[in-house]
PDB file of C-alpha atoms and ligand atoms in Angstrom:
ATOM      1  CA  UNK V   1     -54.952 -42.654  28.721  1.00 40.00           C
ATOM      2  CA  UNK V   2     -54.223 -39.360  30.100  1.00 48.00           C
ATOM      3  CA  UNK V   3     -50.505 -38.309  30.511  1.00 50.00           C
ATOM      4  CA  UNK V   4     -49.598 -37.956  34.165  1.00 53.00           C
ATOM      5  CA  UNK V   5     -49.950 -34.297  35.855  1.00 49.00           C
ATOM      6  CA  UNK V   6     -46.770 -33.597  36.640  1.00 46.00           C
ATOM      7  CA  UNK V   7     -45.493 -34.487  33.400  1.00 46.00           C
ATOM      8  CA  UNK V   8     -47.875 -32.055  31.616  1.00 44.00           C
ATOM      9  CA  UNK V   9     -46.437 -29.069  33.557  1.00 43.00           C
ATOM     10  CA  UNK V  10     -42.714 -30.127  32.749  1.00 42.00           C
ATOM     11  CA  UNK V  11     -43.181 -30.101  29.308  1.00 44.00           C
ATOM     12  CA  UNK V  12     -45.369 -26.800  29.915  1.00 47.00           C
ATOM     13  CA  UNK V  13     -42.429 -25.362  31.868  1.00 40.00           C
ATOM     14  CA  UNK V  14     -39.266 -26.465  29.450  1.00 40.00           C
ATOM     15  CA  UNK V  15     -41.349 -24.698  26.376  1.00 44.00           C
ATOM     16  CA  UNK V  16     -41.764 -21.926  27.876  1.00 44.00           C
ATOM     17  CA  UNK V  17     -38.560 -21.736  28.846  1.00 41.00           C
ATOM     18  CA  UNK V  18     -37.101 -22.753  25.499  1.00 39.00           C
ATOM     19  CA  UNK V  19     -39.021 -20.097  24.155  1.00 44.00           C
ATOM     20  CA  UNK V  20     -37.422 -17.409  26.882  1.00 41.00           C
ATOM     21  CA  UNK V  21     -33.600 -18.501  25.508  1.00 42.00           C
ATOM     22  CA  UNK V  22     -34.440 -18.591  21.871  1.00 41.00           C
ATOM     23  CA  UNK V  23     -35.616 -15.045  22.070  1.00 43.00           C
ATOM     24  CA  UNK V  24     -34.663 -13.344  24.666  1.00 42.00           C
ATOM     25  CA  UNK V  25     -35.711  -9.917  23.008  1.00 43.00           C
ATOM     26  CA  UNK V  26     -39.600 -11.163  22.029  1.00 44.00           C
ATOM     27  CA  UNK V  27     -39.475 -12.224  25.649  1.00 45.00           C
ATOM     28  CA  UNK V  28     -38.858  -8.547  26.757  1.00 61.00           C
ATOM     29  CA  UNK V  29     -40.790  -6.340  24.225  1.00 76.00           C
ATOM     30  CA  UNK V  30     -44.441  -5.975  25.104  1.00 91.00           C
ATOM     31  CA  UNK V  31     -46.606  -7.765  22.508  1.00 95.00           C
ATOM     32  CA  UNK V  32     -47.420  -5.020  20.530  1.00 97.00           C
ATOM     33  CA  UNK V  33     -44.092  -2.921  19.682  1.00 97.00           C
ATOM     34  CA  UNK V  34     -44.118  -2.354  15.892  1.00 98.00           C
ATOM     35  CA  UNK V  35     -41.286  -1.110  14.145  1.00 98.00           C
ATOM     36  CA  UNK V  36     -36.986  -0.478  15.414  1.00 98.00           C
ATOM     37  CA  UNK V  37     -36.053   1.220  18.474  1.00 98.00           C
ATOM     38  CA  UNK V  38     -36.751   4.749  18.377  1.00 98.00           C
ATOM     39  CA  UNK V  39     -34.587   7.729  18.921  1.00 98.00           C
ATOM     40  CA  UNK V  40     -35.435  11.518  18.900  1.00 98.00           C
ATOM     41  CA  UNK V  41     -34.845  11.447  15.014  1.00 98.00           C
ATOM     42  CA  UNK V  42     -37.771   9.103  14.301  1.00 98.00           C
ATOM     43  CA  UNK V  43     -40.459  10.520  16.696  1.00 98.00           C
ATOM     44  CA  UNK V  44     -39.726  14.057  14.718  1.00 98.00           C
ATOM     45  CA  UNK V  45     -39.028  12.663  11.204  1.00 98.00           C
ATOM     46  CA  UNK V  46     -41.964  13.596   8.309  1.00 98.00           C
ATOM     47  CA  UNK V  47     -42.523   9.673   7.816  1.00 98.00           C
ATOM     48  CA  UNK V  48     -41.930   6.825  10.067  1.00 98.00           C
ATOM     49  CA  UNK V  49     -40.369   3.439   9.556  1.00 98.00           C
ATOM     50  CA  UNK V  50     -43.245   1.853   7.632  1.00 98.00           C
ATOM     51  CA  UNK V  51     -44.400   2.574   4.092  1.00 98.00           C
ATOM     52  CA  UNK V  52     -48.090   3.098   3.487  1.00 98.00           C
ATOM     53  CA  UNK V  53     -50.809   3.396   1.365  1.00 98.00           C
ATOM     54  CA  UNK V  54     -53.949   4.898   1.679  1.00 98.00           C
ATOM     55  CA  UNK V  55     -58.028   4.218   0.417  1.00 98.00           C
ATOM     56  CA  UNK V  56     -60.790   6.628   0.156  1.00 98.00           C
ATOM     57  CA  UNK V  57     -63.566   5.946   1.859  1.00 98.00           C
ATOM     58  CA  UNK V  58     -67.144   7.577   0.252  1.00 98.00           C
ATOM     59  CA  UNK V  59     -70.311   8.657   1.405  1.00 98.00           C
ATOM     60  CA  UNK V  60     -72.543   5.784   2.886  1.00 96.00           C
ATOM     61  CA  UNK V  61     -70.057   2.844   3.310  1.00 98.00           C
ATOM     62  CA  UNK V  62     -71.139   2.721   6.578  1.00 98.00           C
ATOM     63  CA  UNK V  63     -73.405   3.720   9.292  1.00 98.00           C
ATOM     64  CA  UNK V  64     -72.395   6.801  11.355  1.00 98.00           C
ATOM     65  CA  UNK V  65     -69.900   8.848   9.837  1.00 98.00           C
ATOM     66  CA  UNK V  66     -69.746  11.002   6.181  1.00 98.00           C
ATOM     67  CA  UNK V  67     -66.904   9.527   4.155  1.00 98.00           C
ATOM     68  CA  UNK V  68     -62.596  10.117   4.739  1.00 98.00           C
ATOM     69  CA  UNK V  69     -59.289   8.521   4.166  1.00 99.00           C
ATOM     70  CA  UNK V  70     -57.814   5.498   5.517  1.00 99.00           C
ATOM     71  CA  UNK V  71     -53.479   5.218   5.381  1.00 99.00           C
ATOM     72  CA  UNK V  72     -51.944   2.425   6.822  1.00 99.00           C
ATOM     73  CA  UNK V  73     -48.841   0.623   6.869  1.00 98.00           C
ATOM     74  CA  UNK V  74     -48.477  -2.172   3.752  1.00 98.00           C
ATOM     75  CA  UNK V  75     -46.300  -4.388   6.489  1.00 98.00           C
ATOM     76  CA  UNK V  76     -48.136  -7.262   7.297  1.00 97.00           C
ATOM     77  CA  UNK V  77     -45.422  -9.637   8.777  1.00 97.00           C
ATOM     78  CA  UNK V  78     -45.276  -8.096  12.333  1.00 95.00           C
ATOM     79  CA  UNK V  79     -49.297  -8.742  13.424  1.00 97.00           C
ATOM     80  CA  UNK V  80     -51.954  -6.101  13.728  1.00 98.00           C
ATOM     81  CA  UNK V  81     -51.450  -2.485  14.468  1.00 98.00           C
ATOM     82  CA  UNK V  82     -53.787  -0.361  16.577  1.00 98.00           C
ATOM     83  CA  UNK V  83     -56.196   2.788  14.655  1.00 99.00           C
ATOM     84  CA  UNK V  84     -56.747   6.043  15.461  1.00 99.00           C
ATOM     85  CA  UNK V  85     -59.779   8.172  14.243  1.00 99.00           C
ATOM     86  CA  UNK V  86     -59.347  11.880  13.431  1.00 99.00           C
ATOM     87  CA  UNK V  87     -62.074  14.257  13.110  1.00 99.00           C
ATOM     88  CA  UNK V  88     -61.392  18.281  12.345  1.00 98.00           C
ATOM     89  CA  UNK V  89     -63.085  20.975  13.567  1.00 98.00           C
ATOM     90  CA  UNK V  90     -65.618  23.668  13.389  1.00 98.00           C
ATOM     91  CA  UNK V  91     -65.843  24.713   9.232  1.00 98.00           C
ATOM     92  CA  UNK V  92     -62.880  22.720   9.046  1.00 98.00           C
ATOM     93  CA  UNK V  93     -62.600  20.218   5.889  1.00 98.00           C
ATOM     94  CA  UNK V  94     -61.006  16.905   6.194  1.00 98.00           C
ATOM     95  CA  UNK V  95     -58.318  18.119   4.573  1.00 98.00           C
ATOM     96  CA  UNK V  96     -56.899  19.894   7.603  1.00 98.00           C
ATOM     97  CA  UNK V  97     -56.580  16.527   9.345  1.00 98.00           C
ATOM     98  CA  UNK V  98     -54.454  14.967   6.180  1.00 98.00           C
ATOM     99  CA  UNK V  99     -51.048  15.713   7.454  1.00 98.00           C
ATOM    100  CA  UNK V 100     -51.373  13.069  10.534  1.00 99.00           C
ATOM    101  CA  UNK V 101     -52.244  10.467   7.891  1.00 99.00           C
ATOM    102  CA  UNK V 102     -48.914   9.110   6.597  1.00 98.00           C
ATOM    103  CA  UNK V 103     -46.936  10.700   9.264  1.00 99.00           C
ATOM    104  CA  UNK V 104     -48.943   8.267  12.128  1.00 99.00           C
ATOM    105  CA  UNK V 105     -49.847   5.712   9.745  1.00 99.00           C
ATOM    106  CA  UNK V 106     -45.624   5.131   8.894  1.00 98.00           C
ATOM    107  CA  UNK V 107     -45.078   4.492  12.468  1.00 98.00           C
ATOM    108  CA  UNK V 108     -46.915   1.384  12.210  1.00 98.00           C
ATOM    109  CA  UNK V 109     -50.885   3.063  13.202  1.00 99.00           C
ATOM    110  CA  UNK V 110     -54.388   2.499  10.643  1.00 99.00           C
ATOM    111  CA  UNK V 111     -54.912   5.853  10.413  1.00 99.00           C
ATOM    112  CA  UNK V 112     -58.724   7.561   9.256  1.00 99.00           C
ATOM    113  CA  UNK V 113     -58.906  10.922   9.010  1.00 99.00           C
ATOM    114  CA  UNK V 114     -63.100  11.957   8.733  1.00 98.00           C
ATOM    115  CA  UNK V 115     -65.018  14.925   6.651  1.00 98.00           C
ATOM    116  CA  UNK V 116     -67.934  15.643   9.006  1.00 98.00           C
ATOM    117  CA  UNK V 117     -71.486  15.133   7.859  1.00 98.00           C
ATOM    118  CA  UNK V 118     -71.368  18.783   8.150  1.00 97.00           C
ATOM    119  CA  UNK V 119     -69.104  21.178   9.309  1.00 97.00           C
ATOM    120  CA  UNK V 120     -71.460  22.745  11.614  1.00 97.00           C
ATOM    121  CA  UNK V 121     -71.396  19.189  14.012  1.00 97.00           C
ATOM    122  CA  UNK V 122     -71.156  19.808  17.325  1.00 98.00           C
ATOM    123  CA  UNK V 123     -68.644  18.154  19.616  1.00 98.00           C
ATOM    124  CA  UNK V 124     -70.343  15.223  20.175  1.00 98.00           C
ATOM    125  CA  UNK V 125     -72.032  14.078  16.888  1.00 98.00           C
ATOM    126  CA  UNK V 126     -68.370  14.648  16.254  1.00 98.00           C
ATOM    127  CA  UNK V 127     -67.412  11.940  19.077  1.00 98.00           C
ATOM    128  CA  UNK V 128     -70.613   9.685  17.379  1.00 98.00           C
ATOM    129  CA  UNK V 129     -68.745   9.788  13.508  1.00 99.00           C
ATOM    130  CA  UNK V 130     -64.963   8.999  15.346  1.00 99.00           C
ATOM    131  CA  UNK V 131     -66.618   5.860  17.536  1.00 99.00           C
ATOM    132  CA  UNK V 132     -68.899   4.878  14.311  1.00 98.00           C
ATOM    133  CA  UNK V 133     -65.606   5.106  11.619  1.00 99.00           C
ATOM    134  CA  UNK V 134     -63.729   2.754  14.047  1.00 99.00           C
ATOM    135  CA  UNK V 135     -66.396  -0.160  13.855  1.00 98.00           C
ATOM    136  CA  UNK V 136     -66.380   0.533  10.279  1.00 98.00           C
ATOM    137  CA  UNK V 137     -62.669  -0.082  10.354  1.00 98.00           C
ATOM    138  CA  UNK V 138     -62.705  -2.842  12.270  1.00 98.00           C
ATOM    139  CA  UNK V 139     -65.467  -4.660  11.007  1.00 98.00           C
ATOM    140  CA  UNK V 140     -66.016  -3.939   7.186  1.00 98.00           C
ATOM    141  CA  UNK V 141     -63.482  -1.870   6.294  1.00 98.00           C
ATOM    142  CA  UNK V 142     -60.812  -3.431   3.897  1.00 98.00           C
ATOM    143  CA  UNK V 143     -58.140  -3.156   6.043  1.00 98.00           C
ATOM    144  CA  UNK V 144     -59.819  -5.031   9.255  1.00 98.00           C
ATOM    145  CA  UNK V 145     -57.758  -7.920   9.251  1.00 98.00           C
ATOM    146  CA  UNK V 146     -54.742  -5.416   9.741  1.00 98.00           C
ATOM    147  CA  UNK V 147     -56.079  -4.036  12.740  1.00 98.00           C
ATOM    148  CA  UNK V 148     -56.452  -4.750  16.681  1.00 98.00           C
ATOM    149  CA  UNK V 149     -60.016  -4.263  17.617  1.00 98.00           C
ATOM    150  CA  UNK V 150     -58.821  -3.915  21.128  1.00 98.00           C
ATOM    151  CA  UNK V 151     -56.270  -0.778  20.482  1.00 98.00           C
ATOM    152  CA  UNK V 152     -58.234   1.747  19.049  1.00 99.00           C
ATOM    153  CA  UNK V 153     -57.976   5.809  19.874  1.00 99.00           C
ATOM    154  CA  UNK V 154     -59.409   8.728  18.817  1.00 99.00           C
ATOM    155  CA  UNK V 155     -57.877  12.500  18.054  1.00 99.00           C
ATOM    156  CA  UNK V 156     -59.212  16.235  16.796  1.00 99.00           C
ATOM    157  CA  UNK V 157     -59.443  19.233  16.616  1.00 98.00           C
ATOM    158  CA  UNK V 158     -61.304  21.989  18.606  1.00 98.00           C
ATOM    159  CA  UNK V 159     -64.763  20.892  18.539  1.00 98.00           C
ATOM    160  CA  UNK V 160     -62.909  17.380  17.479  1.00 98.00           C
ATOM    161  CA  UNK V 161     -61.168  17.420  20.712  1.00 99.00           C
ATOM    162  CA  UNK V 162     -63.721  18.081  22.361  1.00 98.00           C
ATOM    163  CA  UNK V 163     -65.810  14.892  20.730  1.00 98.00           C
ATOM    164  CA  UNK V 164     -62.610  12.892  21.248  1.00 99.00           C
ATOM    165  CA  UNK V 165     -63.599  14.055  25.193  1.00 98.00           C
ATOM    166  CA  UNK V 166     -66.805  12.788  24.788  1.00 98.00           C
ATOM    167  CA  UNK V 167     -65.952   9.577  22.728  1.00 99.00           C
ATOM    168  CA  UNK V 168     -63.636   8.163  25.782  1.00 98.00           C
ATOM    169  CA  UNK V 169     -66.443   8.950  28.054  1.00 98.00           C
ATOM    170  CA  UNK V 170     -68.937   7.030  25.860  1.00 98.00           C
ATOM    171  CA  UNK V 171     -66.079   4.316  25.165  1.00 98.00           C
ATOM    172  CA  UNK V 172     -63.976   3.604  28.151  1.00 98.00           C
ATOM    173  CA  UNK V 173     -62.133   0.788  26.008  1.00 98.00           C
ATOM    174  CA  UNK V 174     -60.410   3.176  23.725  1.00 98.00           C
ATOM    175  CA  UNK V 175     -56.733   2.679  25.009  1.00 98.00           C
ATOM    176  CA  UNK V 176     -56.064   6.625  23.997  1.00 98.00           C
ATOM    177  CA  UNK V 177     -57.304   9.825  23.169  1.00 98.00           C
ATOM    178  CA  UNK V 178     -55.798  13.310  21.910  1.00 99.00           C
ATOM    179  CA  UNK V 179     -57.727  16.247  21.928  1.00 99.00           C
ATOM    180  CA  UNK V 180     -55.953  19.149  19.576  1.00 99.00           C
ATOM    181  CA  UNK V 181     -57.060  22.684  21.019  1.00 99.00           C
ATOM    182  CA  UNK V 182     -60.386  21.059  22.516  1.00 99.00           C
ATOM    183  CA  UNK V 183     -63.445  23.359  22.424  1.00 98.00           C
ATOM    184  CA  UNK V 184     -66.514  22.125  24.631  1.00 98.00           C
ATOM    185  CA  UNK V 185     -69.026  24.012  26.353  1.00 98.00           C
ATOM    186  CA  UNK V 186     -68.624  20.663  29.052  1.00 98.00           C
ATOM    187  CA  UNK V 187     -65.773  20.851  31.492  1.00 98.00           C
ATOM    188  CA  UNK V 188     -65.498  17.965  33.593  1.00 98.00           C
ATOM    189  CA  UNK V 189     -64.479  15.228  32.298  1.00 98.00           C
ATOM    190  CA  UNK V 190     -64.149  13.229  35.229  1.00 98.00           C
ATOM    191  CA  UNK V 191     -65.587  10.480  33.593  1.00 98.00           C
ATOM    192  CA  UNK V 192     -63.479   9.334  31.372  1.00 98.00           C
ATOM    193  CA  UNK V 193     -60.898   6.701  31.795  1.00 98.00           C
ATOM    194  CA  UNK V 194     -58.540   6.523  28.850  1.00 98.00           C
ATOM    195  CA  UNK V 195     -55.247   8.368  29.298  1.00 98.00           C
ATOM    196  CA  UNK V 196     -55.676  11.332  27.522  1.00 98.00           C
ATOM    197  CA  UNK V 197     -52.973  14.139  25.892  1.00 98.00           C
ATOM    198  CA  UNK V 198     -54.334  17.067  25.885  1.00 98.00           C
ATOM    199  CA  UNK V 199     -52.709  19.534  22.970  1.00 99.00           C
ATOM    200  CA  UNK V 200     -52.934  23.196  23.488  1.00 99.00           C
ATOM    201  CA  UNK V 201     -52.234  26.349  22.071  1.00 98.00           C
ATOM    202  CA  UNK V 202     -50.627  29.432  24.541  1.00 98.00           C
ATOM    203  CA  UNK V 203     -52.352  32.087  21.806  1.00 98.00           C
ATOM    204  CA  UNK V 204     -55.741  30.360  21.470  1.00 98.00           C
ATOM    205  CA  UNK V 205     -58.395  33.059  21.659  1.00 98.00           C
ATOM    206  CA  UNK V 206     -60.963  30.405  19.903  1.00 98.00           C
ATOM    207  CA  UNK V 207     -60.981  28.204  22.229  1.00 98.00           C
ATOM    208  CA  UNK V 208     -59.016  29.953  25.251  1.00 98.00           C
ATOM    209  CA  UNK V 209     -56.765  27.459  27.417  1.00 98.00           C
ATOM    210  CA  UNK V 210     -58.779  28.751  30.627  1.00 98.00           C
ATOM    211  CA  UNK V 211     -62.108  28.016  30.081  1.00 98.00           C
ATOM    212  CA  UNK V 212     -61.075  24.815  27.827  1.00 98.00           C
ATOM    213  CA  UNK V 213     -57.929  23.592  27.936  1.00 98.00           C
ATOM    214  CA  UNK V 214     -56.945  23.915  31.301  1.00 98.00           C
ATOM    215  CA  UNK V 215     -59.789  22.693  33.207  1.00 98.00           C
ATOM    216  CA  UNK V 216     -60.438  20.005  31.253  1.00 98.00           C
ATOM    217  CA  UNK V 217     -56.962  18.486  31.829  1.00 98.00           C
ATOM    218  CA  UNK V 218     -57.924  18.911  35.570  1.00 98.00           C
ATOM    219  CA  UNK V 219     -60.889  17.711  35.690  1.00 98.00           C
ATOM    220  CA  UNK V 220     -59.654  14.091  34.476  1.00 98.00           C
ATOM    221  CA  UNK V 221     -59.576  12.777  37.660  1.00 96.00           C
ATOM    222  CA  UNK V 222     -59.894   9.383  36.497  1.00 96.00           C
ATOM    223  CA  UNK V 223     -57.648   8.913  33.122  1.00 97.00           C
ATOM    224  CA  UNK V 224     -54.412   6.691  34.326  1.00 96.00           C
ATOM    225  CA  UNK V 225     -52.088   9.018  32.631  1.00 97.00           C
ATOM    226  CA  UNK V 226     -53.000  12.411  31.368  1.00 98.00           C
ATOM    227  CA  UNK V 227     -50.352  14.943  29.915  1.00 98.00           C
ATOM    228  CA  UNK V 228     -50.980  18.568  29.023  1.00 98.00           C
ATOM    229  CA  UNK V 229     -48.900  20.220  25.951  1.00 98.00           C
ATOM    230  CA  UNK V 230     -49.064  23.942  25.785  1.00 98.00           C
ATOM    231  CA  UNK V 231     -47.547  24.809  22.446  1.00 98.00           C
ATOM    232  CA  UNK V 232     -45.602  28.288  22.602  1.00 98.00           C
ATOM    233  CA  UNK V 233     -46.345  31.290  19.970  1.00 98.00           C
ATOM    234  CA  UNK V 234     -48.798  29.501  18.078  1.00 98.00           C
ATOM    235  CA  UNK V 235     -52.756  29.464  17.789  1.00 98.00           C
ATOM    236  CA  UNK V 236     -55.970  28.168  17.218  1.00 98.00           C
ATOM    237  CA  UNK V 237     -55.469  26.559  13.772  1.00 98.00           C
ATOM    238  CA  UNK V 238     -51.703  25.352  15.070  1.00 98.00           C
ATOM    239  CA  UNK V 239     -52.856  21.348  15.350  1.00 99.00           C
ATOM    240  CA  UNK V 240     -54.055  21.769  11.062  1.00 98.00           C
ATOM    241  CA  UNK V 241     -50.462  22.487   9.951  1.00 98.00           C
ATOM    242  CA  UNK V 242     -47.599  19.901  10.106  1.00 98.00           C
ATOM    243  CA  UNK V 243     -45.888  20.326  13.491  1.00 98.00           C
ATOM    244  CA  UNK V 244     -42.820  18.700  14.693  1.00 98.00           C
ATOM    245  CA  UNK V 245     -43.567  18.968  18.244  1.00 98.00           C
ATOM    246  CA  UNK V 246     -47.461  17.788  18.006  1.00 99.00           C
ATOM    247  CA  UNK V 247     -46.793  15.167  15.942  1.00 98.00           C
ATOM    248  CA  UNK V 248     -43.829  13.815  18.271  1.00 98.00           C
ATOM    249  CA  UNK V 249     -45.662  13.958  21.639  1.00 98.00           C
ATOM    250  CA  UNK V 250     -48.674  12.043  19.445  1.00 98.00           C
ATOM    251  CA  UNK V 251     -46.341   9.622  18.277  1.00 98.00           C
ATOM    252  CA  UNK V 252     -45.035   8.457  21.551  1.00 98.00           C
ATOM    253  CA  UNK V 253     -48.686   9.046  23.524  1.00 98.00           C
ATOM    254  CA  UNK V 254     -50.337   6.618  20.980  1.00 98.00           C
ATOM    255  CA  UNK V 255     -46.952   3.992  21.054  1.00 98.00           C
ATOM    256  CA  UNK V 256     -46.988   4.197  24.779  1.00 97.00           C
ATOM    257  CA  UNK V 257     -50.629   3.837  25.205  1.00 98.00           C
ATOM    258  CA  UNK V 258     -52.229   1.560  22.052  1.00 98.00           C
ATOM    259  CA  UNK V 259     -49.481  -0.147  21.614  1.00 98.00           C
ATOM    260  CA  UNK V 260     -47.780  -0.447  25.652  1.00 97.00           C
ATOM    261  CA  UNK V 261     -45.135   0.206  24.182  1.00 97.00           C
ATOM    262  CA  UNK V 262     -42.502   1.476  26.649  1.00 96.00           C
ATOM    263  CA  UNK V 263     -39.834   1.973  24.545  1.00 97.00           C
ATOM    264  CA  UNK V 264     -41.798   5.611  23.830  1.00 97.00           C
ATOM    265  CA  UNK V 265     -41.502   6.417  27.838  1.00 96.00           C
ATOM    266  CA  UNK V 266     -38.342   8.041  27.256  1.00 96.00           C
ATOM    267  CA  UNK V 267     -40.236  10.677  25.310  1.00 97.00           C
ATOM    268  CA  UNK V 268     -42.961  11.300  28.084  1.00 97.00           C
ATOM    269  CA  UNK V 269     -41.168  11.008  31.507  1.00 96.00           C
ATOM    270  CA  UNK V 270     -39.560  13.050  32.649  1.00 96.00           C
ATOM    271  CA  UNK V 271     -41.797  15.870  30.850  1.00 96.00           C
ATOM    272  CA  UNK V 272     -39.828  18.204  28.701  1.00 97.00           C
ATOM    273  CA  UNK V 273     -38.752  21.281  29.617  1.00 97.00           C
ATOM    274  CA  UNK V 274     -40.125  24.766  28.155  1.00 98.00           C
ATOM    275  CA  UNK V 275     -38.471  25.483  25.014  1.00 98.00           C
ATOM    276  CA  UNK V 276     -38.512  27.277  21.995  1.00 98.00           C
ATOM    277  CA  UNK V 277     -41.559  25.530  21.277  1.00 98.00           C
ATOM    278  CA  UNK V 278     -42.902  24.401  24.494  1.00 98.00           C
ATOM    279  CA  UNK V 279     -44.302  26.565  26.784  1.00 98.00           C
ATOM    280  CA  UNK V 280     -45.682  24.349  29.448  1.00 98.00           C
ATOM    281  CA  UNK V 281     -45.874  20.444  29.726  1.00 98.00           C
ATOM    282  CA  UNK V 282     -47.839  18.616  32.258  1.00 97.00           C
ATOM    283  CA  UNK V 283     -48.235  15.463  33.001  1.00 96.00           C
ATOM    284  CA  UNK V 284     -48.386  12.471  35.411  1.00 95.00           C
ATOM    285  CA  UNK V 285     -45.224  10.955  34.344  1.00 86.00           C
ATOM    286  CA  UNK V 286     -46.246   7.857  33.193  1.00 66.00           C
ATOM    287  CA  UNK V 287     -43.907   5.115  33.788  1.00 59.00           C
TER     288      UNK V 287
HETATM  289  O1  9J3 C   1     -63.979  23.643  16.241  1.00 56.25           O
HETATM  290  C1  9J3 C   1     -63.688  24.794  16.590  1.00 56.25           C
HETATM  291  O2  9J3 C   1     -62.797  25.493  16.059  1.00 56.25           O
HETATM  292  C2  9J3 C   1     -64.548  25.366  17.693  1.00 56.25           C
HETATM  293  C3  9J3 C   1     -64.365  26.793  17.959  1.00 56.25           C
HETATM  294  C4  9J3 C   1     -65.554  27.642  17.575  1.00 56.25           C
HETATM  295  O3  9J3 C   1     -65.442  28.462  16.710  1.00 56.25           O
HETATM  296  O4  9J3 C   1     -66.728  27.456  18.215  1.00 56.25           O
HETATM  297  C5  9J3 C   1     -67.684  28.490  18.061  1.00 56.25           C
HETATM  298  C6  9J3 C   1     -69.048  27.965  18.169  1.00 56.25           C
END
């Protein structure tokens, strides 16, 4: 015999609310917050919260992409994390990519960081290798049972960014995207639909903030949130160095985005102001 309707939905109701006093904070936090509170200390620090360890991937473990490096966090008691992609540019080695590794990987992200099949690709077999390496991780990879399939995002450099452009656009579902100094011959990128931080350089003569850059930020007309970084006194080949201010803004655009996790708001909206090391920030302020 069935149990009666309304007594279904009372015993429904009093779990759920048992489970709202006995942890009030879980009840709060968004589902997919990894790792304590953070403060302007831990978005800048080299390393994150969460120790990691990293695999190298070789030539032909998978369709679509050359071979690279996965780092991701050893923790496996707080659920899956989302992964990121990262692809460097024109002549560019893998290598260049390495330093966003362990410092997004130890703030609770699978990281991958790609050699090219060559490094002649253009932008979008670029885009093809990111989108191919994240079924790889997410399917055969070893670490696939550590990851979200659902939270996945893509980064790069120059002709990178430009493929991370082009990735969104082929792959609405990716929950974030961040092009470093894009290069693309395309501007508009009204098309895509994943919010999208935009890094860029004020003394980029490679890939010049006015034909690249700039309108590509404004021709996103349909990513929810979009934010555009103009790094002061640096260059082209900025985003391959460590950077304290790249790697901060990435931090919080991937937390806030992959993982909705709106503890990182703080670090987005309001947008900074110029400083020593920001020339211009732009943004829709996301909430
Ligand atoms: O990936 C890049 O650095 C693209 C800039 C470039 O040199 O393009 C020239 C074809």
């Amino acid at each position: 015999m069935r149990p009666p309707r309304l007594i279904v939905v009372l015993v429904a109701l009093l779990t759920a609310t048992l489970a709202l006093v006995g942890n009030p904070a879980a009840a709060l936090a968004g589902p997919y917050q990894r790792g304590p509170d953070p403060t302007l200390a831990s978005v800048q620090a080299e390393r994150g919260p969460f120790a990691v360890q990293q695999i190298t991937v070789p030539a032909n473990s998978a369709p679509g992409f050359n071979r690279g490096t996965i780092y991701y966090p050893t923790d496996t008691s707080q659920g899956t994390f989302g992964a990121v992609t990262i692809i460097p540019g024109f002549t560019e080695p893998e290598s260049t990519m390495a330093w966003y590794g362990p410092r997004l990987a130890s703030q609770g992200f699978v990281v991958m960081t790609l050699e090219p099949y060559s490094v002649l690709n253009i932008p979008d077999n670029r885009a093809d290798q990111m989108l191919a390496a994240l079924d790889y991780l997410t399917t055969t990879s070893q670490v696939k049972n550590r990851i979200d399939p659902g939270r996945l995002a893509v980064m790069g450099h120059s002709m990178g960014g430009g493929g991370s452009l082009r990735a969104a656009q082929k792959r609405p579902s990716l929950k974030a995207i961040i092009p470093l100094a894009p290069w693309h011959t395309e501007r508009d990128w009204s098309a895509v639909k994943t919010p999208t931080l935009i890094v860029a350089a004020d003394n980029d003569f490679i890939a010049g903030v006015g034909t690249h850059a700039e309108p590509f930020y404004n021709s996103l007309g349909q990513a929810p949130e979009k934010a555009y970084l103009l790094l002061k006194n640096a260059g082209h080949m900025a985003p391959i160095f460590p950077n304290t201010t790249i790697a901060m803004y990435s931090i919080s655009w991937l937390k806030r985005y992959v993982d909705e996790d709106t503890r990182y708001s703080q670090f987005l909206c309001p947008p900074p102001a110029p400083s020593n090391t920001i020339a211009q920030y732009r943004d829709t302020c996301p909430a």
